[in-house]
Amino acid sequence: MPVSEGMISALIDLKRTGDEALVAQLTSQLRSLIASGRLGKGRTLPSSRRLASNLGVSRNTVTYAFEQLAAEGYLEASHGRRPVVKVDGGERQAAGAVASGVRSGKPRLSPWASRLKQTDWPMSYLAPLRPLRPGHGDAREFPNEVWARCLRRSAVRAAKRELGPVNRTRLREALAHYVATSRGVRASADQILILPSAQAALTLIAAVVITQGDEVWVEDPGYPGAAAAFRASGARVTGIKLDEQGMQRIPGAAAPTLIFMTPSHQHPTGRLMSLARRTEFLRLSRPGKTWIVEDDYDGEFHYDSRPVPSLQGLDAHGRVFYVGTFSKAMTSDIRLGYLVVPPALVGTLEIAQRHIGLIAASHVQEALAEFIADGHFLAHLRRMRRLYHARRDHLVEGLQRHLGEVLSVEVPSGGIQLVARLRRGGVDQAAVKRLVEAGVETRALSSLSLGRPRDHGLLLGFAAWRESEISAAVRTMASCF
Ligand SMILES: Cc1ncc(COP(=O)(O)O)c(C=O)c1O
């Protein structure tokens, strides 16, 4: 029933004892009166002075409430005049829904978003880091002062810098040189896109080369972010078993549209793909028909021997995308990665990069170019390699000594994490739950499988933790088994 002007103050009930401020209470109650239709369109409200006096509040309280409702589109308010209700029936509902965040029914999602929501990739990486979460380097060891100087110089120079390319030339050149000398990648600077992360590179590749229903092969167990990106694009993703040499070919199966692999240190097992296997996959991939994505996410860290050159460097026909990231080599919050694109796709990938907006801040790109050119990047890597090597050995030794009967450790030749298998079988998810409750964060190997898990074990990070922290975590683990 419509409300007369005189009744408005009688319908407003302000609590002076609660936490909610008077303005917020008044705004919300007037909004409800309008949204419910009791104050209809064209209705003139009392003046702020009159309503304030009726309600026993200050005039400012009423004025602020009127201003807020005017900003939300409920009232017409102009200086010196009494406010007038501006919305009716349908509009009122729409305004009410927007203002109160109420949505009618479930939002209709695109197939891409629906598929992405179905992936079971946990978002735990958003939670604070706890020992021995895999996938991280030690941010505490990063030379923040040096990096800050590079950032500062780059920001100061920005005033003089011309608006330049999305992928900064200096950084492209520095990276082309770095990947050629350290990983045997063969690419010109203009094949390199600078992106906010390796995950961004996977999303971009999927957007450009995957058509709904295409077949994609990934390692099983493998990196869930890759399977998620390709599945969201509509691909049929098949997990491929591993053996000692890495991913195995499916005998007789036709080549898929895309094969995703981590040949330098298989994620999660840390195994190295043999040269014979690399050549076999390259032979299987017909140029322009089957793409290979080589994710070299932690290829900077090798401890026992010289690193094996990249698969991309073996390819003479432009079939391989090479993905790198600074998340592990520097810090995960630096948000920089890169993608070496096969020559035939550079222009298309650049267009997609712009349209999806996967562009890294120019001044950060310039700062990184300087960080690399001045030798800080390689110096940091050398130091981290020594440190992480010692931490790997420390964790291996601790696990063997205290948990040798329960866990069988696979010692990776590089990388930042390792796999320890449950010797007596059993469900790794239950073990992970116990460990997490005790303060040690690991991942179940089975959670990295696409189908029915073949492997049960724990994925343990060692790079991000000091030896004393590793020792404490191993003691905790020993008390859980
Ligand atoms: C195999 C693999 N590829 C890519 C990524 C993602 O790297 P970024 O943080 O640059 O997206 C990760 C992160 O853990 C990874 O393990």
XYZ file of C-alpha atoms and ligand atoms in Angstrom:
497
model
C 0.000 0.000 0.000
C 1.383 3.468 -0.894
C 2.650 5.485 2.028
C 1.698 9.073 2.656
C 4.433 11.595 3.237
C 3.502 11.893 6.871
C 3.823 8.162 7.446
C 7.355 7.872 6.150
C 9.020 8.723 9.418
C 6.698 6.318 11.245
C 7.909 3.470 9.037
C 11.551 4.131 9.699
C 13.050 2.424 12.695
C 16.646 3.432 13.418
C 18.661 1.463 15.977
C 21.080 3.618 17.863
C 22.884 0.828 19.647
C 24.021 -1.475 16.817
C 27.158 -1.300 14.701
C 25.407 -0.125 11.592
C 25.740 3.621 11.086
C 22.548 5.678 11.033
C 23.140 6.783 7.443
C 23.420 3.176 6.285
C 20.250 2.181 8.166
C 18.263 5.117 6.819
C 19.495 4.565 3.259
C 18.636 0.907 3.341
C 15.152 1.431 4.805
C 14.245 4.180 2.337
C 15.558 1.986 -0.490
C 13.328 -0.872 0.656
C 10.293 1.411 0.784
C 10.954 2.484 -2.794
C 11.870 -1.003 -4.053
C 8.727 -2.519 -2.509
C 6.559 0.080 -4.267
C 5.324 1.709 -1.076
C 6.979 4.939 -2.177
C 5.986 5.073 -5.838
C 7.475 6.934 -8.757
C 6.863 10.695 -8.536
C 6.353 10.641 -4.778
C 7.908 13.670 -3.079
C 9.770 12.940 0.140
C 9.879 15.252 3.140
C 12.658 17.791 3.228
C 15.867 16.698 4.909
C 15.220 19.160 7.736
C 11.723 17.825 8.414
C 12.636 14.141 8.183
C 15.678 14.715 10.407
C 13.561 16.405 13.035
C 10.870 13.663 12.894
C 13.475 10.925 13.237
C 15.569 12.745 15.839
C 18.773 12.563 13.787
C 21.063 15.218 12.363
C 20.166 16.818 9.067
C 23.465 15.584 7.599
C 22.405 11.986 8.225
C 19.322 12.481 6.083
C 21.168 14.483 3.424
C 23.811 11.756 3.029
C 21.112 9.071 2.708
C 19.301 11.126 0.028
C 22.575 11.669 -1.855
C 23.368 7.963 -1.806
C 19.907 7.041 -3.114
C 20.192 9.729 -5.794
C 23.557 8.236 -6.859
C 21.943 4.777 -7.072
C 19.184 6.170 -9.288
C 16.267 5.895 -6.825
C 15.770 9.619 -6.180
C 15.873 12.844 -8.096
C 17.530 15.278 -5.737
C 18.510 18.835 -6.517
C 19.690 21.513 -4.180
C 16.912 23.358 -2.321
C 14.147 21.017 -3.525
C 12.569 18.007 -1.883
C 13.692 14.733 -3.375
C 11.352 12.850 -5.688
C 11.210 9.065 -6.219
C 12.495 8.315 -9.713
C 11.784 4.633 -10.376
C 8.701 2.451 -10.680
C 7.757 -1.272 -11.145
C 10.316 -2.945 -13.503
C 12.985 -0.316 -13.070
C 12.521 -0.515 -9.331
C 13.179 -4.242 -9.348
C 16.219 -3.899 -11.546
C 17.638 -1.105 -9.410
C 16.903 -3.107 -6.274
C 18.600 -6.192 -7.643
C 21.721 -4.308 -8.638
C 21.930 -2.313 -5.435
C 21.435 -5.232 -3.102
C 23.428 -7.702 -5.173
C 20.406 -9.975 -5.443
C 20.378 -11.956 -8.685
C 17.366 -13.652 -10.074
C 18.202 -17.267 -10.926
C 21.565 -18.713 -11.871
C 23.683 -16.686 -14.271
C 24.034 -18.291 -17.683
C 27.674 -19.053 -18.328
C 29.582 -19.542 -21.550
C 30.684 -23.110 -22.328
C 34.259 -21.951 -21.619
C 33.424 -20.736 -18.095
C 31.248 -23.760 -17.342
C 34.034 -26.148 -18.300
C 36.561 -24.142 -16.319
C 34.338 -24.330 -13.236
C 34.237 -28.102 -13.529
C 38.005 -28.491 -13.267
C 39.146 -29.680 -9.898
C 42.313 -27.621 -9.827
C 42.462 -26.333 -6.260
C 42.951 -22.646 -5.617
C 45.036 -23.408 -2.523
C 47.935 -21.437 -3.940
C 46.009 -18.352 -2.850
C 46.366 -19.360 0.791
C 49.486 -18.440 2.791
C 52.503 -20.586 1.942
C 53.225 -23.420 4.375
C 56.036 -25.986 4.392
C 56.404 -28.076 2.129
C 54.001 -26.777 -0.486
C 55.377 -27.730 -3.901
C 55.869 -25.362 -6.816
C 57.645 -22.474 -5.123
C 61.134 -21.019 -4.941
C 62.267 -19.072 -1.884
C 61.015 -15.500 -2.228
C 63.015 -14.579 0.897
C 66.234 -15.087 -1.053
C 65.265 -12.815 -3.913
C 67.492 -9.704 -4.201
C 64.669 -7.256 -3.638
C 66.934 -4.213 -3.266
C 68.560 -4.771 -6.660
C 65.192 -5.455 -8.265
C 63.751 -2.320 -6.649
C 66.570 -0.232 -8.176
C 65.820 -1.687 -11.631
C 62.121 -0.953 -11.173
C 62.824 2.573 -10.011
C 65.138 3.393 -12.914
C 62.632 1.933 -15.332
C 59.775 3.945 -13.830
C 61.786 7.164 -13.967
C 62.759 6.524 -17.583
C 59.104 5.835 -18.453
C 58.477 9.577 -18.740
C 60.917 9.746 -21.654
C 60.021 6.429 -23.182
C 57.886 6.469 -26.270
C 54.758 4.386 -26.279
C 56.306 1.208 -27.467
C 55.429 -2.332 -28.402
C 53.410 -4.551 -26.078
C 56.360 -6.947 -25.941
C 59.337 -4.730 -25.121
C 62.169 -5.122 -27.595
C 64.979 -5.038 -25.024
C 63.409 -7.839 -23.011
C 62.627 -9.900 -26.098
C 66.272 -9.631 -27.164
C 67.575 -10.449 -23.693
C 65.296 -13.504 -23.497
C 66.122 -14.712 -27.006
C 69.784 -14.680 -25.999
C 69.102 -16.302 -22.615
C 66.975 -19.190 -23.930
C 69.413 -19.794 -26.796
C 72.466 -20.013 -24.558
C 70.935 -21.745 -21.547
C 68.267 -23.961 -23.109
C 69.226 -24.325 -26.765
C 65.993 -22.675 -27.931
C 66.232 -21.443 -31.500
C 64.161 -18.297 -31.951
C 64.443 -14.703 -33.050
C 63.463 -11.995 -30.570
C 60.206 -11.265 -32.374
C 58.970 -14.818 -31.786
C 58.878 -14.082 -28.043
C 55.736 -12.828 -26.313
C 56.044 -11.461 -22.780
C 53.062 -12.565 -20.689
C 51.955 -12.338 -17.066
C 52.632 -16.055 -16.455
C 53.124 -19.483 -17.984
C 49.444 -20.176 -17.337
C 48.615 -17.136 -19.481
C 50.696 -18.668 -22.268
C 48.678 -21.901 -22.079
C 45.369 -20.014 -22.169
C 46.558 -18.035 -25.176
C 47.716 -21.117 -27.070
C 44.421 -22.864 -26.332
C 42.456 -19.856 -27.572
C 44.368 -19.812 -30.843
C 44.800 -23.441 -31.857
C 42.011 -25.446 -30.177
C 38.666 -26.062 -31.851
C 35.865 -27.701 -29.870
C 36.329 -31.476 -29.912
C 40.056 -31.430 -30.756
C 42.197 -34.089 -29.153
C 44.914 -32.950 -26.721
C 47.412 -35.215 -24.960
C 48.840 -34.311 -21.590
C 51.109 -36.183 -19.198
C 49.407 -38.312 -16.530
C 50.119 -37.497 -13.763
C 50.703 -33.963 -14.971
C 50.219 -30.254 -14.468
C 46.494 -29.611 -13.842
C 46.648 -26.006 -15.094
C 47.419 -27.220 -18.609
C 44.597 -29.761 -18.706
C 42.234 -27.067 -17.367
C 43.209 -24.530 -20.039
C 42.810 -26.967 -22.931
C 39.617 -28.542 -21.610
C 38.040 -25.121 -21.109
C 38.648 -24.445 -24.793
C 36.608 -27.509 -25.663
C 39.417 -30.015 -26.222
C 39.076 -33.708 -25.399
C 42.012 -34.086 -23.054
C 43.645 -37.507 -22.748
C 46.159 -38.320 -20.028
C 49.158 -40.241 -21.339
C 51.012 -42.672 -19.112
C 54.640 -42.156 -18.212
C 57.491 -44.604 -18.002
C 61.142 -44.088 -17.123
C 61.711 -42.167 -20.366
C 58.725 -39.855 -19.866
C 55.454 -39.632 -21.747
C 54.672 -42.730 -23.841
C 53.166 -42.743 -27.301
C 49.816 -44.461 -27.592
C 50.518 -47.267 -30.061
C 48.563 -46.786 -33.263
C 46.754 -43.621 -32.114
C 46.445 -40.802 -34.634
C 48.350 -37.647 -33.769
C 46.256 -35.147 -31.766
C 45.963 -31.398 -32.349
C 48.249 -30.648 -29.436
C 50.621 -32.440 -27.086
C 51.523 -30.764 -23.794
C 54.701 -31.907 -22.050
C 57.313 -30.943 -19.480
C 60.310 -32.828 -20.911
C 63.103 -31.234 -18.850
C 61.649 -32.078 -15.433
C 58.352 -33.831 -15.820
C 55.729 -32.228 -13.574
C 55.324 -33.768 -10.999
C 57.763 -36.709 -11.145
C 60.853 -34.669 -12.084
C 61.838 -37.219 -14.747
C 63.759 -36.251 -17.824
C 62.322 -37.235 -21.190
C 64.841 -39.259 -23.186
C 66.183 -38.011 -26.488
C 64.630 -41.027 -28.238
C 61.180 -40.096 -26.876
C 61.608 -36.451 -27.860
C 62.488 -37.420 -31.404
C 59.569 -39.833 -31.528
C 57.070 -37.111 -30.573
C 58.583 -34.669 -33.036
C 58.242 -37.256 -35.803
C 54.618 -37.801 -34.875
C 53.790 -34.090 -35.176
C 53.011 -33.052 -38.710
C 53.843 -29.377 -39.271
C 50.729 -27.199 -39.107
C 48.591 -30.116 -37.827
C 49.985 -31.150 -34.457
C 51.495 -28.627 -32.084
C 53.746 -29.487 -29.191
C 53.773 -27.279 -26.098
C 57.000 -27.606 -24.168
C 56.561 -26.169 -20.666
C 59.995 -25.494 -19.196
C 58.632 -24.098 -15.938
C 61.690 -24.776 -13.755
C 64.392 -25.653 -16.297
C 66.772 -23.183 -14.642
C 67.388 -25.573 -11.775
C 69.521 -28.613 -12.493
C 71.831 -30.149 -9.917
C 73.405 -33.412 -10.998
C 74.353 -32.827 -14.611
C 74.204 -30.227 -17.312
C 70.639 -29.533 -18.424
C 69.355 -31.279 -21.516
C 68.681 -28.778 -24.309
C 65.069 -27.976 -25.052
C 62.848 -29.992 -27.356
C 62.131 -26.759 -29.229
C 65.795 -26.621 -30.264
C 65.483 -30.046 -31.924
C 62.536 -28.995 -34.054
C 63.327 -27.858 -37.586
C 59.703 -27.355 -38.687
C 58.225 -24.762 -36.314
C 55.928 -27.153 -34.434
C 56.897 -26.351 -30.855
C 55.669 -23.638 -28.492
C 58.211 -23.111 -25.711
C 56.828 -21.770 -22.416
C 58.952 -20.213 -19.662
C 58.127 -18.433 -16.420
C 59.856 -16.247 -13.861
C 57.523 -17.537 -11.124
C 60.057 -20.136 -10.015
C 63.325 -18.518 -11.114
C 62.522 -15.164 -9.430
C 59.337 -14.983 -7.314
C 55.819 -16.151 -8.013
C 54.320 -12.701 -7.508
C 56.487 -11.086 -10.174
C 53.831 -12.234 -12.672
C 56.057 -12.586 -15.709
C 56.387 -15.447 -18.121
C 57.089 -15.799 -21.820
C 56.143 -17.796 -24.834
C 58.323 -18.637 -27.823
C 55.875 -18.930 -30.718
C 56.342 -21.012 -33.888
C 57.085 -18.545 -36.746
C 53.848 -19.251 -38.640
C 51.714 -18.209 -35.663
C 53.501 -15.103 -34.364
C 51.124 -12.535 -35.919
C 47.996 -14.404 -34.796
C 49.290 -14.886 -31.269
C 50.145 -11.193 -31.021
C 46.614 -10.221 -32.030
C 45.156 -12.673 -29.492
C 47.511 -11.390 -26.802
C 46.263 -7.826 -27.320
C 42.610 -8.788 -27.422
C 42.688 -11.003 -24.383
C 44.829 -8.343 -22.736
C 47.587 -10.647 -21.536
C 50.082 -7.828 -21.475
C 52.775 -7.302 -18.860
C 53.434 -3.779 -17.543
C 56.037 -2.040 -19.720
C 58.087 -0.662 -16.864
C 58.325 -4.135 -15.294
C 59.426 -5.595 -18.630
C 62.084 -2.876 -18.947
C 63.216 -3.479 -15.374
C 63.597 -7.181 -16.082
C 65.576 -6.463 -19.249
C 67.995 -4.423 -17.125
C 68.081 -7.057 -14.361
C 69.128 -9.624 -16.966
C 71.535 -7.350 -18.887
C 73.388 -6.344 -15.716
C 73.969 -9.987 -14.784
C 71.689 -10.029 -11.714
C 69.426 -12.738 -13.085
C 72.193 -15.219 -13.788
C 73.893 -14.414 -10.462
C 70.604 -15.074 -8.640
C 70.126 -18.354 -10.513
C 73.654 -19.517 -9.674
C 73.060 -18.788 -5.983
C 69.632 -20.441 -5.954
C 70.945 -23.499 -7.772
C 73.469 -24.080 -4.971
C 70.903 -23.393 -2.270
C 68.118 -25.519 -3.752
C 70.545 -28.348 -4.496
C 71.499 -28.458 -0.811
C 67.833 -28.272 0.212
C 66.907 -31.110 -2.125
C 69.637 -33.268 -0.580
C 68.559 -32.255 2.905
C 64.942 -33.253 2.291
C 65.927 -36.522 0.609
C 68.236 -37.390 3.483
C 65.602 -36.491 6.106
C 62.866 -38.501 4.403
C 65.112 -41.505 3.949
C 66.277 -41.425 7.537
C 62.922 -40.774 9.282
C 60.362 -42.104 6.839
C 62.366 -44.592 4.788
C 60.045 -47.455 5.676
C 56.942 -45.587 4.639
C 58.067 -43.490 1.678
C 60.231 -44.236 -1.323
C 61.809 -41.020 -2.536
C 62.437 -40.324 -6.218
C 65.391 -37.974 -6.384
C 64.893 -35.491 -9.232
C 67.983 -34.255 -11.070
C 66.637 -30.732 -10.913
C 63.577 -28.615 -10.202
C 62.017 -27.462 -6.977
C 59.941 -30.424 -5.783
C 60.098 -34.187 -5.479
C 57.830 -37.205 -5.349
C 57.810 -39.666 -2.447
C 55.703 -42.766 -3.081
C 53.806 -44.645 -0.381
C 55.715 -47.937 -0.047
C 52.820 -49.919 1.358
C 50.260 -48.477 -1.020
C 47.225 -46.848 0.547
C 45.430 -43.669 -0.355
C 47.651 -40.623 -0.571
C 44.711 -38.209 -0.125
C 44.241 -39.481 3.427
C 47.942 -39.019 4.160
C 47.877 -35.505 2.727
C 44.885 -34.628 4.899
C 46.689 -35.811 8.031
C 49.816 -33.906 7.079
C 47.988 -30.686 6.261
C 46.235 -30.847 9.627
C 49.639 -31.220 11.276
C 50.992 -28.181 9.369
C 52.830 -29.801 6.436
C 51.313 -28.949 3.090
C 51.855 -31.491 0.337
C 49.903 -32.567 -2.719
C 48.623 -36.034 -3.387
C 50.115 -37.492 -6.541
C 46.743 -39.053 -7.297
C 45.177 -35.567 -7.472
C 47.393 -34.842 -10.483
C 45.940 -37.694 -12.516
C 43.263 -37.172 -15.093
C 41.528 -40.499 -14.880
C 41.691 -43.189 -12.259
C 44.932 -42.488 -10.411
C 47.680 -44.973 -11.134
C 50.148 -43.446 -8.681
C 49.881 -42.711 -4.988
C 52.466 -40.582 -3.311
C 53.279 -37.120 -2.038
C 54.576 -34.127 -3.966
C 56.876 -32.178 -1.662
C 58.485 -28.801 -2.326
C 62.015 -28.266 -1.078
C 63.205 -25.024 -2.709
C 61.161 -22.557 -0.682
C 62.262 -23.881 2.711
C 65.393 -23.443 4.822
C 67.079 -26.611 5.998
C 65.849 -26.039 9.554
C 62.285 -25.682 8.255
C 62.670 -28.839 6.195
C 63.946 -30.744 9.243
C 60.995 -29.558 11.332
C 58.551 -30.545 8.586
C 60.093 -34.007 8.255
C 59.795 -34.533 12.031
C 56.136 -33.542 11.828
C 55.631 -35.925 8.926
C 57.257 -38.760 10.844
C 54.765 -38.240 13.682
C 51.866 -38.571 11.235
C 52.658 -42.035 9.861
C 54.403 -27.287 -14.914
C 53.969 -25.899 -14.599
N 53.717 -25.069 -15.611
C 53.298 -23.813 -15.388
C 53.098 -23.338 -14.117
C 52.536 -21.967 -13.916
O 53.486 -20.981 -13.837
P 52.978 -19.479 -13.705
O 52.965 -19.166 -12.253
O 53.987 -18.681 -14.449
O 51.643 -19.425 -14.327
C 53.350 -24.164 -13.032
C 53.109 -23.677 -11.672
O 53.208 -24.344 -10.690
C 53.816 -25.477 -13.285
O 54.058 -26.310 -12.265
